[in-house]
mmCIF file of C-alpha atoms (C1' of nucleotides) in Angstrom:
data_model
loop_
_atom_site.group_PDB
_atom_site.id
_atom_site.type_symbol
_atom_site.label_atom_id
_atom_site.label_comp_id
_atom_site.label_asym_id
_atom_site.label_seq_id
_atom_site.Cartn_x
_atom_site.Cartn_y
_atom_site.Cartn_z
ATOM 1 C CA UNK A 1 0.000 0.000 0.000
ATOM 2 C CA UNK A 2 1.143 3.446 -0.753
ATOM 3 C CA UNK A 3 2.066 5.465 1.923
ATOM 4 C CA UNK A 4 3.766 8.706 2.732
ATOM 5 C CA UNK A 5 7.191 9.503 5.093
ATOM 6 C CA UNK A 6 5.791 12.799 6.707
ATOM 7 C CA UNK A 7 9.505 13.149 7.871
ATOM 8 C CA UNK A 8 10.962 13.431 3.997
ATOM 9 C CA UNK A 9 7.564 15.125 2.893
ATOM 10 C CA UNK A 10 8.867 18.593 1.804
ATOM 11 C CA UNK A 11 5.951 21.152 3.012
ATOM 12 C CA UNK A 12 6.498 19.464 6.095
ATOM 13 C CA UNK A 13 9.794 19.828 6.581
ATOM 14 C CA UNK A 14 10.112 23.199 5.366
ATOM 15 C CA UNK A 15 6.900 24.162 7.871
ATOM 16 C CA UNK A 16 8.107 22.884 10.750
ATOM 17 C CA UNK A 17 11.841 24.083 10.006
ATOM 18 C CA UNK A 18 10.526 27.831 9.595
ATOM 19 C CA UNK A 19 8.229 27.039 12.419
ATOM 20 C CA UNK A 20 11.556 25.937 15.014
ATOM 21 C CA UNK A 21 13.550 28.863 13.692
ATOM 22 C CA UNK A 22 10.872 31.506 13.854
ATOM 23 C CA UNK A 23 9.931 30.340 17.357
ATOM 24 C CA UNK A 24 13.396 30.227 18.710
ATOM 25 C CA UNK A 25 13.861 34.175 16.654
ATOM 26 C CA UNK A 26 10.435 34.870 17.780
ATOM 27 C CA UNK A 27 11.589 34.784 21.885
ATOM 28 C CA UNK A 28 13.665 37.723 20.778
ATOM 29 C CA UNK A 29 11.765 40.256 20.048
ATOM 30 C CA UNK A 30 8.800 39.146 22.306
ATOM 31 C CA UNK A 31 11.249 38.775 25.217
ATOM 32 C CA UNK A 32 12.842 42.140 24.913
ATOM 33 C CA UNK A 33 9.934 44.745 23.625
ATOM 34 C CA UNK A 34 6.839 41.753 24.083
ATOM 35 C CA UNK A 35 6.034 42.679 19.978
ATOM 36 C CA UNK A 36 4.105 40.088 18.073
ATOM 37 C CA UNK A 37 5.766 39.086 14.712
ATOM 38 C CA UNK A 38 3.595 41.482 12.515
ATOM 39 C CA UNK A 39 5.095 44.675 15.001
ATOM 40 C CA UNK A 40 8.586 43.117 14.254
ATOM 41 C CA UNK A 41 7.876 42.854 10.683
ATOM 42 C CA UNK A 42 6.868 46.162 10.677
ATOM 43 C CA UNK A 43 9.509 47.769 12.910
ATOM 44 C CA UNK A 44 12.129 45.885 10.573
ATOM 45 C CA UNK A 45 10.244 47.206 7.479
ATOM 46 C CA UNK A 46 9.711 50.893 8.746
ATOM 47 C CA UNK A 47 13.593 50.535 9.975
ATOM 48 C CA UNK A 48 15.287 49.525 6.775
ATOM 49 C CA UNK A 49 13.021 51.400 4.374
ATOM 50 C CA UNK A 50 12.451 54.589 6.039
ATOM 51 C CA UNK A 51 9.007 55.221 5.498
ATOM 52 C CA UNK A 52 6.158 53.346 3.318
ATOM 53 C CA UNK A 53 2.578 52.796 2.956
ATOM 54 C CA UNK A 54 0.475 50.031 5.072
ATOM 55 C CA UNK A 55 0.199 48.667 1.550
ATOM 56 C CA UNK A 56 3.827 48.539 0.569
ATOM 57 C CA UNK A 57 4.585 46.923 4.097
ATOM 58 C CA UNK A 58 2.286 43.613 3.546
ATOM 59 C CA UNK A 59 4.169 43.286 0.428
ATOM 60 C CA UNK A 60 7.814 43.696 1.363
ATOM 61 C CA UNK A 61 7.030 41.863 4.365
ATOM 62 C CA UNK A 62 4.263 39.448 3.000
ATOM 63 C CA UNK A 63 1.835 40.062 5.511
ATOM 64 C CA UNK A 64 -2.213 39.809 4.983
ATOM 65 C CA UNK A 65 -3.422 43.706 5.044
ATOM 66 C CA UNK A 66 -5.415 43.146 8.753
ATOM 67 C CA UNK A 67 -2.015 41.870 10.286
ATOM 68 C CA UNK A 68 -0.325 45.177 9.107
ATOM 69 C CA UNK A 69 -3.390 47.274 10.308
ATOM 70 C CA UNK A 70 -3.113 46.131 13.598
ATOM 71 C CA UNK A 71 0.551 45.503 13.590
ATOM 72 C CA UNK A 72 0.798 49.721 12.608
ATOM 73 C CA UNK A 73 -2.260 50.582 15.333
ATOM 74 C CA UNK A 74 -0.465 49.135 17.718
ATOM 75 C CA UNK A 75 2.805 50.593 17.183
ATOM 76 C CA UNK A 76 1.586 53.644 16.972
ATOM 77 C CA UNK A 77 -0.057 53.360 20.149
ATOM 78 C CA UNK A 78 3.502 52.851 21.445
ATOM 79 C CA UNK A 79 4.244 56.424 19.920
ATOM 80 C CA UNK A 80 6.819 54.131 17.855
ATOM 81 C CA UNK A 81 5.726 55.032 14.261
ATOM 82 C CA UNK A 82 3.867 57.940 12.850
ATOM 83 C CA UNK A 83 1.353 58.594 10.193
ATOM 84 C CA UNK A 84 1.286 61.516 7.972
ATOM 85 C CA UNK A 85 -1.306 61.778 5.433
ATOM 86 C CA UNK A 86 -0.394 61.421 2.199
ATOM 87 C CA UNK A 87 -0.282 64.758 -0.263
ATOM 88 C CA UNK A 88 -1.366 63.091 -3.705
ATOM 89 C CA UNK A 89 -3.533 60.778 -2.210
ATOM 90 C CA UNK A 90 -6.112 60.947 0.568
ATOM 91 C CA UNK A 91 -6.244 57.110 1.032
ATOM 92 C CA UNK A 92 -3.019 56.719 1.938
ATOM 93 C CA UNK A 93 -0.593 57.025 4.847
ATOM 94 C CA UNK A 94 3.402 57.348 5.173
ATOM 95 C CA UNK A 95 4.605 55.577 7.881
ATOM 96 C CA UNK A 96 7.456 56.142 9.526
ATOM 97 C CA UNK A 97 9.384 55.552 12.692
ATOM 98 C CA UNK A 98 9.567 57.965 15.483
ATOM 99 C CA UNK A 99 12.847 58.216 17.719
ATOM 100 C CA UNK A 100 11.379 55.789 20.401
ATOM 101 C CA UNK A 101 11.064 53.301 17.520
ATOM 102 C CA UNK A 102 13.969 54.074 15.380
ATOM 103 C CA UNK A 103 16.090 53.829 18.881
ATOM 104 C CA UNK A 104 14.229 50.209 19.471
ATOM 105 C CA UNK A 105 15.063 49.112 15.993
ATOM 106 C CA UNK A 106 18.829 50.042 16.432
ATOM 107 C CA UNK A 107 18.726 47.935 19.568
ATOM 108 C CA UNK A 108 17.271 44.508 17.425
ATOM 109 C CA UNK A 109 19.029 44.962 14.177
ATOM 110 C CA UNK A 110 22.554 43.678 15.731
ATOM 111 C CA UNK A 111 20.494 41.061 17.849
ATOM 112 C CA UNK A 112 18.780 39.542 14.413
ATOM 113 C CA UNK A 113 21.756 39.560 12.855
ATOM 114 C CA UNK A 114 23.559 37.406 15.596
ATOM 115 C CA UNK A 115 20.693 35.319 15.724
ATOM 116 C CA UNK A 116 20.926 34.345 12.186
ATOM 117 C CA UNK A 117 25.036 34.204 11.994
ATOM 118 C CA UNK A 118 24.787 31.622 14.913
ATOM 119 C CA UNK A 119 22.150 29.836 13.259
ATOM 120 C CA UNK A 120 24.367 29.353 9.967
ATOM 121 C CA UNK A 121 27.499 29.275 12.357
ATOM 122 C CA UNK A 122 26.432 25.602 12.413
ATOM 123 C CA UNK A 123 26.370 24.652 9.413
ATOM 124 C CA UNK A 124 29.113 23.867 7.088
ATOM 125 C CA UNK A 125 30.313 26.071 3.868
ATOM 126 C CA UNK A 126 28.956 23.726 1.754
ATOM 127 C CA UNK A 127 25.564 23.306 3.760
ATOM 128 C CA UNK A 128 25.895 27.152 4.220
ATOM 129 C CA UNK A 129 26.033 27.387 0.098
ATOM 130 C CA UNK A 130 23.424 24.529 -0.086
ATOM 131 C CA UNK A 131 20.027 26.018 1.956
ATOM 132 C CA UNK A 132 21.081 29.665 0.181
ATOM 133 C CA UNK A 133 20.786 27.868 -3.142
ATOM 134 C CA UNK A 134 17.836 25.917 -2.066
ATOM 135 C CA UNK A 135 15.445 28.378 -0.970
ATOM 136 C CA UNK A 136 16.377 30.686 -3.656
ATOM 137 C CA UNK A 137 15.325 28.054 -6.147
ATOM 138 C CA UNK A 138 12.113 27.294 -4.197
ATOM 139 C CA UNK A 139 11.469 30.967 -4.153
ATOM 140 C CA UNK A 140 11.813 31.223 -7.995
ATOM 141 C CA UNK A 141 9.639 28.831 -8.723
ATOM 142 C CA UNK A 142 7.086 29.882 -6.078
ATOM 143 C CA UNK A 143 7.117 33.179 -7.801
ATOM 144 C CA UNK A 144 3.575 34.685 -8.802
ATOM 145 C CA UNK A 145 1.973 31.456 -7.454
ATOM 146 C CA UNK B 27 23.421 52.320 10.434
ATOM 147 C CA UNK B 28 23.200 49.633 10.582
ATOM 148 C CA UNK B 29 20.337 47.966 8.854
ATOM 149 C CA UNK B 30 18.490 44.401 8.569
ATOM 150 C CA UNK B 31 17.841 43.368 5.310
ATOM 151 C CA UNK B 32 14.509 41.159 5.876
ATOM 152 C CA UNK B 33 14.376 40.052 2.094
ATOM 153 C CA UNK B 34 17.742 37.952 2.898
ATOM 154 C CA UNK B 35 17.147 37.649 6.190
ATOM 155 C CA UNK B 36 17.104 33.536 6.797
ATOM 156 C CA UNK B 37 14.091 33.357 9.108
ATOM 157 C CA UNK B 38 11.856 35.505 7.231
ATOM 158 C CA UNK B 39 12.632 34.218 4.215
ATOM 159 C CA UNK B 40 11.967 30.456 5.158
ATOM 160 C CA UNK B 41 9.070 31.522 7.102
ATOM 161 C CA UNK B 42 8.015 33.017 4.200
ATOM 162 C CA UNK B 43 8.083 30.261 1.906
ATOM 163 C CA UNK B 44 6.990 27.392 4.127
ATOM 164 C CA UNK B 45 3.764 29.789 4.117
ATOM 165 C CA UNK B 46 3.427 29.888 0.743
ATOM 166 C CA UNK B 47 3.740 26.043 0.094
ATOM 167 C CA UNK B 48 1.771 24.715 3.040
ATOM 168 C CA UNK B 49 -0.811 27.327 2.013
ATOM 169 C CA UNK B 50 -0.750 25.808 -1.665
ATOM 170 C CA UNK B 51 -0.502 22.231 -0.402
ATOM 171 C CA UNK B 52 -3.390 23.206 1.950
ATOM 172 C CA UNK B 53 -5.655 23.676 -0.792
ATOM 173 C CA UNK B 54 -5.988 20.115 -1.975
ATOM 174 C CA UNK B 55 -7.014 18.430 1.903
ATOM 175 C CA UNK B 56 -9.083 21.995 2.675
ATOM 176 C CA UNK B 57 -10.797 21.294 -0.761
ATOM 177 C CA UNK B 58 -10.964 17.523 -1.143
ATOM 178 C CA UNK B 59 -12.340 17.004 2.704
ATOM 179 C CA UNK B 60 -12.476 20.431 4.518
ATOM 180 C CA UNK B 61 -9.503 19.467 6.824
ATOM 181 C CA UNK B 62 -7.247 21.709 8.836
ATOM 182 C CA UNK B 63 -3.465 20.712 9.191
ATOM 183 C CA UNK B 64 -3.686 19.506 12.408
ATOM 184 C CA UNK B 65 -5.961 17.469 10.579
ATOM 185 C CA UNK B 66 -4.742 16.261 7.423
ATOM 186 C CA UNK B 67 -1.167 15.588 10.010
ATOM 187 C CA UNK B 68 -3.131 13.194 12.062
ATOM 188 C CA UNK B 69 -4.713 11.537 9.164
ATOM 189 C CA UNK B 70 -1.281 11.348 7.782
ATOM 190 C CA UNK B 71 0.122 9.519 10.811
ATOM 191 C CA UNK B 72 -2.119 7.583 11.419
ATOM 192 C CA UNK B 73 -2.169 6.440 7.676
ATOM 193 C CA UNK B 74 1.633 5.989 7.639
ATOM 194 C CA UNK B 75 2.225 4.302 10.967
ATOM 195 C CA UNK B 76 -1.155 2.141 11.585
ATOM 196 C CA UNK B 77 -1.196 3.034 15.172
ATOM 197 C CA UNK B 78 0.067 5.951 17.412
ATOM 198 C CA UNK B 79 -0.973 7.156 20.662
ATOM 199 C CA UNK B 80 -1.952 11.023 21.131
ATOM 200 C CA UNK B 81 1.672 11.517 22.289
ATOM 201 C CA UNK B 82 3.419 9.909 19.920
ATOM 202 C CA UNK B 83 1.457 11.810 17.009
ATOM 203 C CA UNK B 84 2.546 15.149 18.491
ATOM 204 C CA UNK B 85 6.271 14.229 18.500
ATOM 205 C CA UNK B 86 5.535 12.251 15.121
ATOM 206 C CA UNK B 87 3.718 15.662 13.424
ATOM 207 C CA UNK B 88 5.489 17.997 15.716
ATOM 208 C CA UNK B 89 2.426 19.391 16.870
ATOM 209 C CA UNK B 90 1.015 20.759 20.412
ATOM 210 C CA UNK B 91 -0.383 18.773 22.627
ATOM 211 C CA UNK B 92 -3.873 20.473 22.321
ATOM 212 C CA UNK B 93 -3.726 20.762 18.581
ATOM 213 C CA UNK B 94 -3.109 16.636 18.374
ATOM 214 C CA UNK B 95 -6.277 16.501 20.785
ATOM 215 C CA UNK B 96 -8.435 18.770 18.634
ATOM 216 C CA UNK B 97 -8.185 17.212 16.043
ATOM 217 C CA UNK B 98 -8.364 13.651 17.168
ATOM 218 C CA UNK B 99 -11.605 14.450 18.367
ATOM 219 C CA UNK B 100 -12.800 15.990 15.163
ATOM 220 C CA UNK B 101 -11.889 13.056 13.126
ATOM 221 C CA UNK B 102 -13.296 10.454 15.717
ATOM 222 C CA UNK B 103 -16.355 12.818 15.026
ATOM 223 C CA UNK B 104 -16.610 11.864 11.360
ATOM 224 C CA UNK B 105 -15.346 7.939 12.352
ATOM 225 C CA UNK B 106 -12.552 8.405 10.798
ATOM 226 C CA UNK B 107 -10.395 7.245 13.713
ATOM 227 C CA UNK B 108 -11.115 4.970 16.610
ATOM 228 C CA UNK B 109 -9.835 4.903 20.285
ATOM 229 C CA UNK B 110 -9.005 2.021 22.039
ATOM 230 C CA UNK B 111 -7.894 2.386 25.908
ATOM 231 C CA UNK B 112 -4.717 0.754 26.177
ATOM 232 C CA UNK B 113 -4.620 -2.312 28.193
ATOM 233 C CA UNK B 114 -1.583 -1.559 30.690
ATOM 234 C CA UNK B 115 -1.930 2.094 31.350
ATOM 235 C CA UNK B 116 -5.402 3.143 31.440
ATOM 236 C CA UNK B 117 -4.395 7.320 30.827
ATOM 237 C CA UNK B 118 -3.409 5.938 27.093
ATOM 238 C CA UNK B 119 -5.790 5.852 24.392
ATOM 239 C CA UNK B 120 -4.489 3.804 20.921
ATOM 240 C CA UNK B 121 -5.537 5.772 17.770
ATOM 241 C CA UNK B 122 -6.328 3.936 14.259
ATOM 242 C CA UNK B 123 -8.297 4.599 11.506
ATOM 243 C CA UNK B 124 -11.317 2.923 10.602
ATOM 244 C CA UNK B 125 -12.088 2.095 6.823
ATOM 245 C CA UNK B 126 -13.396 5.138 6.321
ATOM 246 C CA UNK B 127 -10.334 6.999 7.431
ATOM 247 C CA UNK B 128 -7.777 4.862 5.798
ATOM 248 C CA UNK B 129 -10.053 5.532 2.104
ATOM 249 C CA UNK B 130 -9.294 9.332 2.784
ATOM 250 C CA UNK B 131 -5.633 8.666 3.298
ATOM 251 C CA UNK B 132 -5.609 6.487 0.461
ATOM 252 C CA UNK B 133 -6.968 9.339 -1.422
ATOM 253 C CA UNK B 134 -4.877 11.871 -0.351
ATOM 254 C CA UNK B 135 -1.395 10.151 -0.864
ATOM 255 C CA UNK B 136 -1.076 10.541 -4.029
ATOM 256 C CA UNK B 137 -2.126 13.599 -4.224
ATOM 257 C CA UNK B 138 0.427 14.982 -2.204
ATOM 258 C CA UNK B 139 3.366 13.026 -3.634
ATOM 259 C CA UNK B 140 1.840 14.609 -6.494
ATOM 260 C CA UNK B 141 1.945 18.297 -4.896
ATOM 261 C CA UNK B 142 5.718 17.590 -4.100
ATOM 262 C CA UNK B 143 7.069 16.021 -7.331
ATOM 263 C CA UNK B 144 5.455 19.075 -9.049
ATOM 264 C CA UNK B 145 6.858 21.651 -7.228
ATOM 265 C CA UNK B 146 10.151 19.908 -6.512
ATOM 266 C CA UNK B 147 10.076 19.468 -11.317
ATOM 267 C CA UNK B 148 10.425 23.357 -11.040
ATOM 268 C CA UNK B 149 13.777 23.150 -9.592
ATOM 269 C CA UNK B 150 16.904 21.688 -11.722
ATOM 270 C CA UNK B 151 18.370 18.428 -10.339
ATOM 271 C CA UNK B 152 21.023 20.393 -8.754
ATOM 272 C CA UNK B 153 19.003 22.628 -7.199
ATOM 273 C CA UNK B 154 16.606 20.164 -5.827
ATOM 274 C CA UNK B 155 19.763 18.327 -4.371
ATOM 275 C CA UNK B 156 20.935 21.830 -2.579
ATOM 276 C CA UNK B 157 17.163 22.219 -1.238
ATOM 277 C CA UNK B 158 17.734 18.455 0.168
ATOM 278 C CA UNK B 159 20.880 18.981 1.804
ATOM 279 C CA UNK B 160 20.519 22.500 3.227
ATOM 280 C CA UNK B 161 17.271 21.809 5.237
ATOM 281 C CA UNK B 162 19.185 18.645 6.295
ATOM 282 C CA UNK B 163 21.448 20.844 7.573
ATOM 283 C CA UNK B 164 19.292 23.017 8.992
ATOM 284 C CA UNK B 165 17.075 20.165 10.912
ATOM 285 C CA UNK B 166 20.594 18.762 12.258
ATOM 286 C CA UNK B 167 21.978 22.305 13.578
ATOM 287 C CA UNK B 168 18.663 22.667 15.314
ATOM 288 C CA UNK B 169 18.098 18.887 17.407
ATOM 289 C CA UNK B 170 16.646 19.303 20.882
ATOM 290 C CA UNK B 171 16.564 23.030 20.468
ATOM 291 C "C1'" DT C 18 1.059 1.832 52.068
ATOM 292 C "C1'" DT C 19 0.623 6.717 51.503
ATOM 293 C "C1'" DT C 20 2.115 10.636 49.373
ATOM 294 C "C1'" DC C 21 4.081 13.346 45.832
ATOM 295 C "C1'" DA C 22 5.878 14.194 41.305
ATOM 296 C "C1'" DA C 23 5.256 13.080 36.571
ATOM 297 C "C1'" DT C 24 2.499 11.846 32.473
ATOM 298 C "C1'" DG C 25 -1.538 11.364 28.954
ATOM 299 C "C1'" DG C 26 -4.960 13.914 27.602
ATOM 300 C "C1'" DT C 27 -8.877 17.530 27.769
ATOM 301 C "C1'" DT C 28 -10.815 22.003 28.658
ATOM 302 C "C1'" DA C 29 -11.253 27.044 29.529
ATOM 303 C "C1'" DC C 30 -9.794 31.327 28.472
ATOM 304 C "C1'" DA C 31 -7.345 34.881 26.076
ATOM 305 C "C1'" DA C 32 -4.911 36.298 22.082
ATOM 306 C "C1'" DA C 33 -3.893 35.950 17.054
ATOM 307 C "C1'" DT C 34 -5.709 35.140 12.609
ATOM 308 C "C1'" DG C 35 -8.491 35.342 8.043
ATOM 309 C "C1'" DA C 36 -12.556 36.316 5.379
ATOM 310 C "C1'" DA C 37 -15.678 39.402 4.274
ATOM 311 C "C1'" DA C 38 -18.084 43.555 4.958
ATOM 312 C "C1'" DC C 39 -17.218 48.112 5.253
ATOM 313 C "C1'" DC C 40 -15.865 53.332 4.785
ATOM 314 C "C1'" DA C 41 -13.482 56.737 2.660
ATOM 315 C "C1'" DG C 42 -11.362 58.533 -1.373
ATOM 316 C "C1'" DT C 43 -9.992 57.866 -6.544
ATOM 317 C "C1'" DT C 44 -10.130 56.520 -11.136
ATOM 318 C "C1'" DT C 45 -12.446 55.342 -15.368
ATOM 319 C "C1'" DG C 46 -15.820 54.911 -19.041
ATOM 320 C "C1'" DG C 47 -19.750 56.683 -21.028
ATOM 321 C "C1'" DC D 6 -19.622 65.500 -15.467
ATOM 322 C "C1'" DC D 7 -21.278 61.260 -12.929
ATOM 323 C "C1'" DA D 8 -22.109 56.556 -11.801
ATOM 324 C "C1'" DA D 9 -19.656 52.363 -11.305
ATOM 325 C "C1'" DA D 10 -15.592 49.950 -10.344
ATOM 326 C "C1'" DC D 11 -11.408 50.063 -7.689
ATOM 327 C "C1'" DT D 12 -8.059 50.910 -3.983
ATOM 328 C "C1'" DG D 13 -6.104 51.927 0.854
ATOM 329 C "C1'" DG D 14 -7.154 50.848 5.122
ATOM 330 C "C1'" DT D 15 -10.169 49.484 9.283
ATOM 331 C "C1'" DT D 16 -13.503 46.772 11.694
ATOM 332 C "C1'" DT D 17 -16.446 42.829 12.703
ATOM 333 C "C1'" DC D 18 -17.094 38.150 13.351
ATOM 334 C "C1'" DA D 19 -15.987 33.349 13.364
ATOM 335 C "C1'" DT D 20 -12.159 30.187 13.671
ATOM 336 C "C1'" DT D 21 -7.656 28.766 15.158
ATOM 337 C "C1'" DT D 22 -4.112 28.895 18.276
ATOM 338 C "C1'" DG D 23 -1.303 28.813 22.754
ATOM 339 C "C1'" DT D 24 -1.010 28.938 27.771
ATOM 340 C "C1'" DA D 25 -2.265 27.375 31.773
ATOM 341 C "C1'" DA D 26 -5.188 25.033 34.653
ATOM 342 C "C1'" DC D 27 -7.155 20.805 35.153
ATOM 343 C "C1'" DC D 28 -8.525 15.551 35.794
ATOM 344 C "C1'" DA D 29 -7.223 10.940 35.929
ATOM 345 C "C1'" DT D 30 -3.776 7.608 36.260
ATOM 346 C "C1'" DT D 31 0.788 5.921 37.079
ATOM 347 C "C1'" DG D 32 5.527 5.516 39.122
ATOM 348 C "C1'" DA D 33 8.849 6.508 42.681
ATOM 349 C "C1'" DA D 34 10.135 7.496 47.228
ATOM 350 C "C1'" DA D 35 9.674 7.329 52.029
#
DNA sequence: TTTCAATGGTTACAAATGAAACCAGTTTGG
DNA sequence: CCAAACTGGTTTCATTTGTAACCATTGAAA
C-alpha cells in the first residue's frame, strides 16, 4: 500500500523548520519589547526602508493587510511610528518611525543579525552554500503562485 | 546604520516560503475534505504508521499537545479514527483509523506526492539536491533546540 | 502503604488570525 | 460630469491557536 514519510515530505519539513527557527527568533523580540511578529515585521520594514505605505509593508514583508493594520495601530499606540497623510492621495498614509522606535530598531538589528550568523554558524560552507541555493530556487519557482 | 535586510534575512525568508507552500498544499485536503493541518497531520500519521498514541502523534507531526487533541476528536467525530484504551496504562488511548479513514488517506497520498514532485520538477536536479541537503542541515543544527 | 511528582490527555480562556463587509477617497468609461 | 468599479485601510465576526489550569492515572520514594 502506498504510503507517505511525513519526515521526507517537503511542506512538512520546510513548515516545521521555519516554524523551530521563527519560534526560537520569535523569543527575541517578544522577550525584549513583548512585539508580536507582525510589530517586528513592521519595525524591521519601517527601519530599513524609512518610510512606506500600510500597503507597501504587507508586500515587502508578506503580511495579509489586517495583520499590518493592527501591527501599525499598535505601534503607533507605542508612539513608535507615525502617520502623515499622504499629499497626492487621501487614502493613503506614510509611515514612519519615530525616535522611540527608530532607537528600538537600532537595539534589534545587531540582535537579528547574531541570531541568524549563529544559526548558519552551524552549518558547514557547503551546507551554508546549499540552503542559500535551495530556498532561492524554491522561491523562484514559487514566484507569482 | 546599521540595517536588517529582511528580504535575505534567513528566518523571514523560510518563514516566508513554508507559508506559501503549506498554504498551496493546503488547498488540496481543505478542498478535497475540509480538513485543517492539524488534521490532514493526524490523518497522515495515522495512515503511515497504523497506530500511534496522542503523544506519539505530536512528537511524530510535531504538533502541540492540544492541537493533536483537537483534532483527534474531530476526526473520531466523522469515524474516521477509533480509540481504544490501552490495556496496561489506562491514561493511554491507541488511535487507528477505521475504513473510512484509511479511504481518505488512500486518497490523499497521491495527491500529495503529487503536490511535491510538481513543485520539486520546477527546480533543476542540482538545485533540488541543494534544497535536500541545506534543510538537512538546517534540521541537524537545530536537534533538541 | 501513603504521598508526591510526573504523564496522557482535555478544557477554559485569552490572544492571534483570516474572510468578508465596510468606509473613505480615486479613477475610469460613457 | 457622474455613476460604477477600484483601492487603501479598518472593523467585525468566526475560527484557530497557545497557555495554563485541570482531571485521571501511574511511578517513585519514604
Amino acid at each position: 500500500m502506498e504510503i507517505l514519510e511525513l519526515e521526507s515530505f517537503l511542506p512538512y519539513r520546510l513548515y516545521r523548520l521555519a516554524d523551530t527557527v521563527s519560534r526560537e527568533f520569535s523569543r527575541i523580540y517578544k522577550e525584549r519589547h513583548g512585539l508580536t511578529r507582525p510589530e517586528w515585521r513592521t519595525l524591521s520594514g519601517l527601519g530599513e526602508r524609512g518610510t512606506m505605505t500600510a500597503t507597501e509593508l504587507g508586500e515587502q514583508s508578506a503580511m495579509h493587510k489586517t495583520k499590518v493594520s493592527r501591527a501599525v495601530a499598535e505601534l503607533e499606540r507605542r508612539r513608535w511610528l507615525t502617520r502623515t497623510p499622504d499629499e497626492n492621495d487621501r487614502r493613503v498614509e506614510r509611515l514612519a518611525l519615530t525616535r522611540a522606535g527608530l532607537a528600538a530598531y537600532r537595539e534589534m538589528v545587531p540582535l537579528a543579525k547574531a541570531f541568524e550568523r549563529e544559526l548558519l554558524g552551524r552549518l558547514s560552507v557547503d551546507e551554508r552554500v546549499a540552503i542559500a541555493r535551495g530556498v532561492a530556487a524554491l522561491e523562484g519557482a514559487l514566484e507569482g503562485k
